[in-house]
Amino acid sequence: MRDTAEWYREFARQVASQSEVYEQWATAVADDDSMLAIIDALPEAKRQPPLVFAVARLLGAGEGDSGDFKRFLIAHAAEVQAECRARPMQTNEPQRCAALLPALTRIGGPLALIELGASAGLCLYVDRFSYDYALDGNAETRVRLDPANGPSAVTLSASAPSALVPHSLAEVAWRGGIDLRPLNAADEGDAAWLTAMVWPGQRRRLARVRAAIDIARADPPHLLAGDAIDRLADALAAVPPGTTPVVVTAGVLVYIPFAERMRLVDAIRQSGARWVSLEGAGVLPEVRERLPQGDHSARFVVALDEHPIAFCSPHGDELAALG
Ligand SMILES: C[S@@+](CC[C@H](N)C(=O)[O-])C[C@H]1O[C@@H](n2cnc3c(N)ncnc32)[C@H](O)[C@@H]1O
């Protein structure tokens, strides 16, 4: 079993450059037996620092210092534990669209997107965002893409090799998906959960998620509740005629145990849909085998129908050529 104090200490080191609040909270937890006892009463998978901290903030912990956090956690221990048990991490990162777009624009449209593990479906609005690509690592050379009706409230900035940057946005006619526990962007409680999963201090990310929530509210996606493998056929059956069905998986397959994941892979292959994936380099065996030689274990890969297109960062803000 994982040592919780060491887990939180390691998390504090990892987040130091991104969230001062979480660094302080995690360091305080690691050094405090009363907080560790509350967290250790949870199953191991539910002790993860981002989940415990997001739940505490959802319940009103605020973003104060570690003393405030300790007082809140001790006063609300049972509520925090109950919410941690009930909720999975469902971080929804629209920034990933900057890495999905080069793959989606290679498919003839209009597209019907079916995202597996969609959370609230914020990555389904790939055609509603603006993009600002810095080409070949040169901040001076940029390509901007806007939706047909003008600049979006969400602009996704990314660096990319010029050969990968599309010339136009994808045409999306329909957006749907599946999640074990779909979030509804129009629901205040679900929207609060989506924003609680953004770490304190990540202001640009918070603004992006909020603006994407507004876009999703205005035109909600068709999300089905259930396991992706059980509901894939239902989702495909809902796709309107005259569109190209495209399954999208982004940062989700790693959460599905290997044998089940491979059953899902088979179901996607047999569905006749195209498939755009943005997953860790080791998550899909066919994709991994098609990568150039080398240790890519820390990288993510964008692939179309299991053929790698580019390496990318986990949130899609950096794209790199394969070789
Ligand atoms: C980390 S979130 C990623 C959300 C979104 N794809 C993104 O990139 O922003 C993973 C989501 O997958 C969902 N999920 C995990 N396993 C699943 C399964 N077997 N079937 C359907 N959804 C699943 C979780 O509920 C969660 O909302």
XYZ file of C-alpha atoms and ligand atoms in Angstrom:
350
model
C 0.000 0.000 0.000
C 1.218 3.483 -0.869
C 2.523 5.621 1.999
C 0.153 8.598 2.098
C 2.593 11.043 3.700
C 5.212 10.282 1.051
C 2.534 10.529 -1.682
C 1.573 14.041 -0.543
C 5.219 15.082 -0.139
C 5.930 13.946 -3.690
C 2.821 15.755 -4.965
C 3.998 18.934 -3.211
C 7.287 18.718 -5.127
C 5.493 18.085 -8.437
C 3.076 21.020 -8.153
C 5.509 23.544 -6.677
C 5.866 25.460 -9.944
C 2.142 25.391 -10.740
C 0.153 25.844 -7.552
C 1.603 27.389 -4.420
C -1.611 26.667 -2.512
C -1.550 22.944 -3.318
C 2.177 22.753 -2.563
C 1.514 24.191 0.911
C -1.533 22.031 1.575
C 0.222 18.835 0.457
C 3.305 19.589 2.579
C 1.074 20.271 5.590
C -0.862 17.012 5.103
C 2.359 15.006 4.840
C 3.477 16.363 8.235
C 0.146 16.086 10.099
C -1.131 12.835 11.600
C -4.700 14.101 12.099
C -5.111 15.002 8.412
C -3.388 11.791 7.318
C -5.815 9.752 9.444
C -8.814 11.341 7.678
C -7.327 10.650 4.241
C -6.121 7.144 5.154
C -9.707 6.166 5.994
C -10.400 6.330 2.238
C -9.673 3.539 -0.264
C -6.206 4.035 -1.768
C -7.482 5.250 -5.159
C -9.471 7.967 -3.393
C -6.540 9.349 -1.418
C -4.978 11.060 -4.429
C -4.120 14.659 -3.545
C -5.852 16.379 -6.524
C -9.117 14.567 -5.707
C -9.052 15.298 -1.967
C -8.120 18.951 -2.543
C -10.690 19.476 -5.321
C -13.437 17.952 -3.168
C -12.450 20.122 -0.200
C -12.613 23.250 -2.394
C -15.952 22.139 -3.856
C -17.279 21.877 -0.294
C -16.027 25.356 0.618
C -12.411 25.014 1.791
C -11.452 28.091 -0.227
C -7.863 28.656 -1.318
C -6.341 29.887 1.955
C -3.200 28.776 3.763
C -2.535 25.304 5.128
C -3.933 26.264 8.572
C -7.282 27.160 6.973
C -7.223 23.904 5.031
C -6.519 21.840 8.156
C -9.352 23.498 10.097
C -11.737 22.859 7.193
C -10.706 19.243 6.708
C -11.069 18.385 10.388
C -14.438 20.148 10.699
C -15.818 18.549 7.497
C -14.013 15.202 7.496
C -17.105 13.041 6.936
C -18.398 15.203 4.052
C -15.000 15.268 2.348
C -14.665 11.500 2.699
C -18.185 10.890 1.316
C -17.611 13.124 -1.725
C -14.186 11.577 -2.398
C -15.792 8.128 -2.359
C -18.571 9.255 -4.716
C -16.526 11.167 -7.288
C -13.861 10.150 -9.800
C -11.397 12.750 -11.113
C -13.076 14.155 -14.211
C -10.715 16.912 -15.244
C -11.964 18.252 -18.585
C -9.277 20.062 -20.557
C -10.431 21.855 -23.739
C -6.781 22.760 -24.458
C -6.450 19.202 -25.797
C -8.378 20.356 -28.876
C -5.189 22.100 -30.067
C -3.642 18.639 -30.462
C -6.799 16.889 -31.675
C -7.444 19.415 -34.452
C -4.532 18.380 -36.756
C -5.880 14.815 -36.703
C -9.546 15.761 -37.106
C -8.859 17.974 -40.122
C -7.438 14.933 -41.956
C -10.910 13.348 -41.964
C -13.551 14.330 -44.494
C -16.506 16.016 -42.810
C -19.000 16.933 -41.683
C -17.932 15.086 -38.551
C -20.007 13.475 -35.803
C -17.746 13.355 -32.750
C -18.234 10.636 -30.116
C -15.916 11.173 -27.175
C -15.395 8.219 -24.835
C -14.769 9.429 -21.272
C -16.078 12.856 -22.203
C -16.545 14.297 -18.678
C -18.675 17.354 -19.617
C -17.730 17.111 -23.294
C -15.678 20.326 -23.392
C -13.258 18.744 -25.907
C -16.141 18.284 -28.356
C -16.232 21.998 -29.247
C -13.094 21.809 -31.364
C -14.762 23.926 -34.080
C -15.950 26.608 -31.631
C -12.529 27.598 -30.280
C -9.871 29.918 -31.705
C -6.305 28.614 -32.104
C -2.972 30.382 -31.925
C -0.144 28.091 -33.054
C 3.484 29.183 -32.657
C 5.293 27.460 -35.504
C 8.467 25.408 -35.109
C 9.252 26.812 -31.671
C 9.397 30.349 -33.036
C 7.119 32.705 -31.098
C 7.304 35.210 -33.983
C 5.780 32.888 -36.592
C 2.198 32.122 -35.740
C -0.943 30.777 -37.352
C -4.318 31.867 -36.031
C -7.545 30.052 -36.770
C -10.999 31.336 -35.810
C -14.478 29.843 -36.149
C -16.465 31.022 -39.182
C -18.489 33.466 -37.051
C -15.414 35.172 -35.596
C -12.956 34.812 -32.707
C -14.059 32.543 -29.872
C -14.107 33.395 -26.170
C -11.638 30.480 -25.875
C -8.273 30.819 -27.617
C -6.041 27.754 -27.414
C -2.331 28.546 -27.730
C 0.074 25.793 -28.705
C 3.482 25.286 -30.279
C 3.648 22.965 -33.270
C 5.765 22.042 -36.286
C 4.401 23.992 -39.259
C 3.731 20.786 -41.206
C 1.196 19.727 -38.571
C -0.772 22.942 -38.296
C -4.095 22.767 -40.157
C -5.229 25.531 -42.526
C -8.816 25.520 -41.325
C -11.024 24.205 -38.547
C -12.814 20.868 -38.719
C -16.504 20.908 -39.608
C -18.416 19.359 -36.711
C -22.086 18.567 -37.374
C -22.843 16.636 -34.190
C -21.197 16.095 -30.827
C -21.870 13.301 -28.397
C -20.101 10.926 -26.092
C -20.143 8.531 -23.188
C -19.005 8.855 -19.601
C -19.429 6.690 -16.525
C -20.718 9.845 -14.868
C -21.367 12.547 -17.484
C -21.154 16.109 -16.212
C -23.692 18.654 -17.395
C -22.062 22.018 -18.071
C -25.469 23.670 -17.606
C -25.769 22.326 -14.052
C -24.289 24.706 -11.448
C -23.061 21.823 -9.257
C -21.315 20.069 -12.147
C -19.797 23.349 -13.350
C -18.485 23.973 -9.823
C -16.903 20.510 -9.835
C -15.279 21.153 -13.237
C -13.706 24.375 -11.980
C -12.729 22.866 -8.579
C -10.539 20.389 -10.496
C -8.463 23.295 -11.838
C -5.638 23.916 -9.380
C -5.488 27.215 -7.487
C -3.158 29.596 -9.308
C -3.916 28.212 -12.794
C -5.764 31.372 -13.796
C -5.578 31.004 -17.574
C -6.746 27.423 -17.331
C -9.641 28.420 -15.090
C -10.723 31.159 -17.522
C -10.498 28.669 -20.396
C -12.624 26.044 -18.634
C -15.228 28.638 -17.605
C -15.503 30.004 -21.153
C -15.742 26.478 -22.589
C -18.503 25.671 -20.080
C -20.466 28.665 -21.435
C -20.005 27.406 -24.997
C -21.209 23.912 -24.031
C -24.213 25.359 -22.174
C -25.389 27.143 -25.305
C -25.365 23.943 -27.393
C -25.213 20.881 -25.104
C -23.568 17.664 -26.324
C -25.424 14.335 -26.509
C -23.769 12.509 -23.617
C -24.736 8.988 -22.561
C -24.118 7.593 -19.081
C -22.359 4.261 -18.806
C -19.260 2.301 -19.632
C -17.808 3.179 -23.025
C -17.776 -0.448 -24.123
C -21.418 -1.016 -23.190
C -22.727 2.137 -24.844
C -20.559 2.575 -27.934
C -23.216 1.028 -30.195
C -25.914 3.346 -28.729
C -23.735 6.389 -29.325
C -23.005 5.344 -32.913
C -26.700 4.707 -33.536
C -27.452 8.321 -32.566
C -25.092 9.775 -35.184
C -27.035 11.693 -37.865
C -26.938 10.364 -41.439
C -24.597 12.145 -43.832
C -21.868 12.658 -41.203
C -18.575 10.859 -40.623
C -18.554 9.238 -37.165
C -15.295 9.867 -35.302
C -14.542 8.286 -31.940
C -12.326 10.522 -29.792
C -10.383 9.295 -26.765
C -8.293 11.810 -24.835
C -6.549 11.031 -21.561
C -9.051 8.318 -20.709
C -7.868 4.864 -21.799
C -5.178 4.693 -19.128
C -7.991 4.522 -16.542
C -9.442 1.397 -18.166
C -7.687 -1.869 -17.152
C -5.711 -3.423 -20.028
C -7.988 -6.365 -20.894
C -11.112 -4.154 -20.946
C -9.211 -1.472 -22.861
C -8.323 -3.987 -25.565
C -11.985 -5.082 -25.797
C -12.897 -1.437 -26.300
C -10.157 -1.058 -28.927
C -11.633 -4.030 -30.822
C -15.116 -2.530 -30.609
C -13.865 0.811 -31.982
C -11.993 -0.941 -34.826
C -15.091 -2.931 -35.779
C -17.446 0.044 -35.521
C -16.448 1.502 -38.890
C -15.869 4.902 -37.239
C -12.625 6.826 -37.572
C -10.684 7.165 -34.316
C -8.636 10.085 -33.037
C -6.703 9.360 -29.839
C -4.591 11.500 -27.532
C -3.155 9.079 -25.007
C 0.081 8.236 -23.230
C 2.619 6.648 -25.573
C 2.370 3.243 -23.877
C -1.411 3.079 -23.621
C -2.264 1.700 -27.082
C -0.013 -1.175 -28.242
C -0.536 -0.587 -32.011
C 0.290 3.099 -31.664
C 3.363 2.339 -29.561
C 4.665 -0.164 -32.128
C 4.426 2.443 -34.868
C 6.479 5.043 -32.991
C 10.130 5.600 -33.835
C 12.561 3.692 -31.624
C 13.382 5.239 -28.270
C 11.941 5.744 -24.814
C 8.709 7.704 -25.281
C 7.110 6.561 -22.027
C 6.700 10.092 -20.667
C 5.129 11.463 -23.866
C 1.606 11.573 -25.233
C 0.767 10.728 -28.833
C -1.952 11.994 -31.165
C -2.997 9.236 -33.532
C -5.555 8.717 -36.280
C -6.866 5.148 -36.531
C -3.895 4.004 -34.366
C -1.361 5.639 -36.734
C 0.716 8.211 -34.828
C 0.602 11.775 -36.165
C 2.586 13.675 -33.523
C 3.944 13.627 -30.010
C 2.227 16.061 -27.691
C 2.156 17.252 -24.117
C -0.602 15.736 -21.919
C -2.796 18.830 -22.263
C -2.077 19.400 -25.943
C -0.249 22.730 -25.733
C 2.941 21.367 -27.337
C 3.050 19.279 -30.495
C 6.241 17.706 -31.834
C 7.078 15.800 -35.010
C 7.505 12.047 -34.663
C 11.013 11.754 -35.985
C -9.532 12.540 -17.032
S -11.187 12.641 -17.595
C -10.865 13.139 -19.252
C -11.977 13.946 -19.840
C -11.775 14.400 -21.259
N -11.545 13.287 -22.160
C -10.658 15.411 -21.406
O -9.663 15.087 -22.076
O -10.739 16.510 -20.915
C -11.606 10.925 -17.798
C -13.111 10.666 -17.883
O -13.300 9.313 -18.312
C -14.411 8.780 -17.635
N -14.284 7.299 -17.707
C -13.345 6.532 -17.102
N -13.525 5.240 -17.425
C -14.585 5.180 -18.274
C -15.270 4.143 -18.948
N -14.891 2.860 -18.823
N -16.325 4.450 -19.729
C -16.741 5.739 -19.844
N -16.130 6.778 -19.223
C -15.066 6.512 -18.443
C -14.347 9.387 -16.242
O -15.620 9.387 -15.611
C -13.842 10.811 -16.564
O -14.918 11.719 -16.720
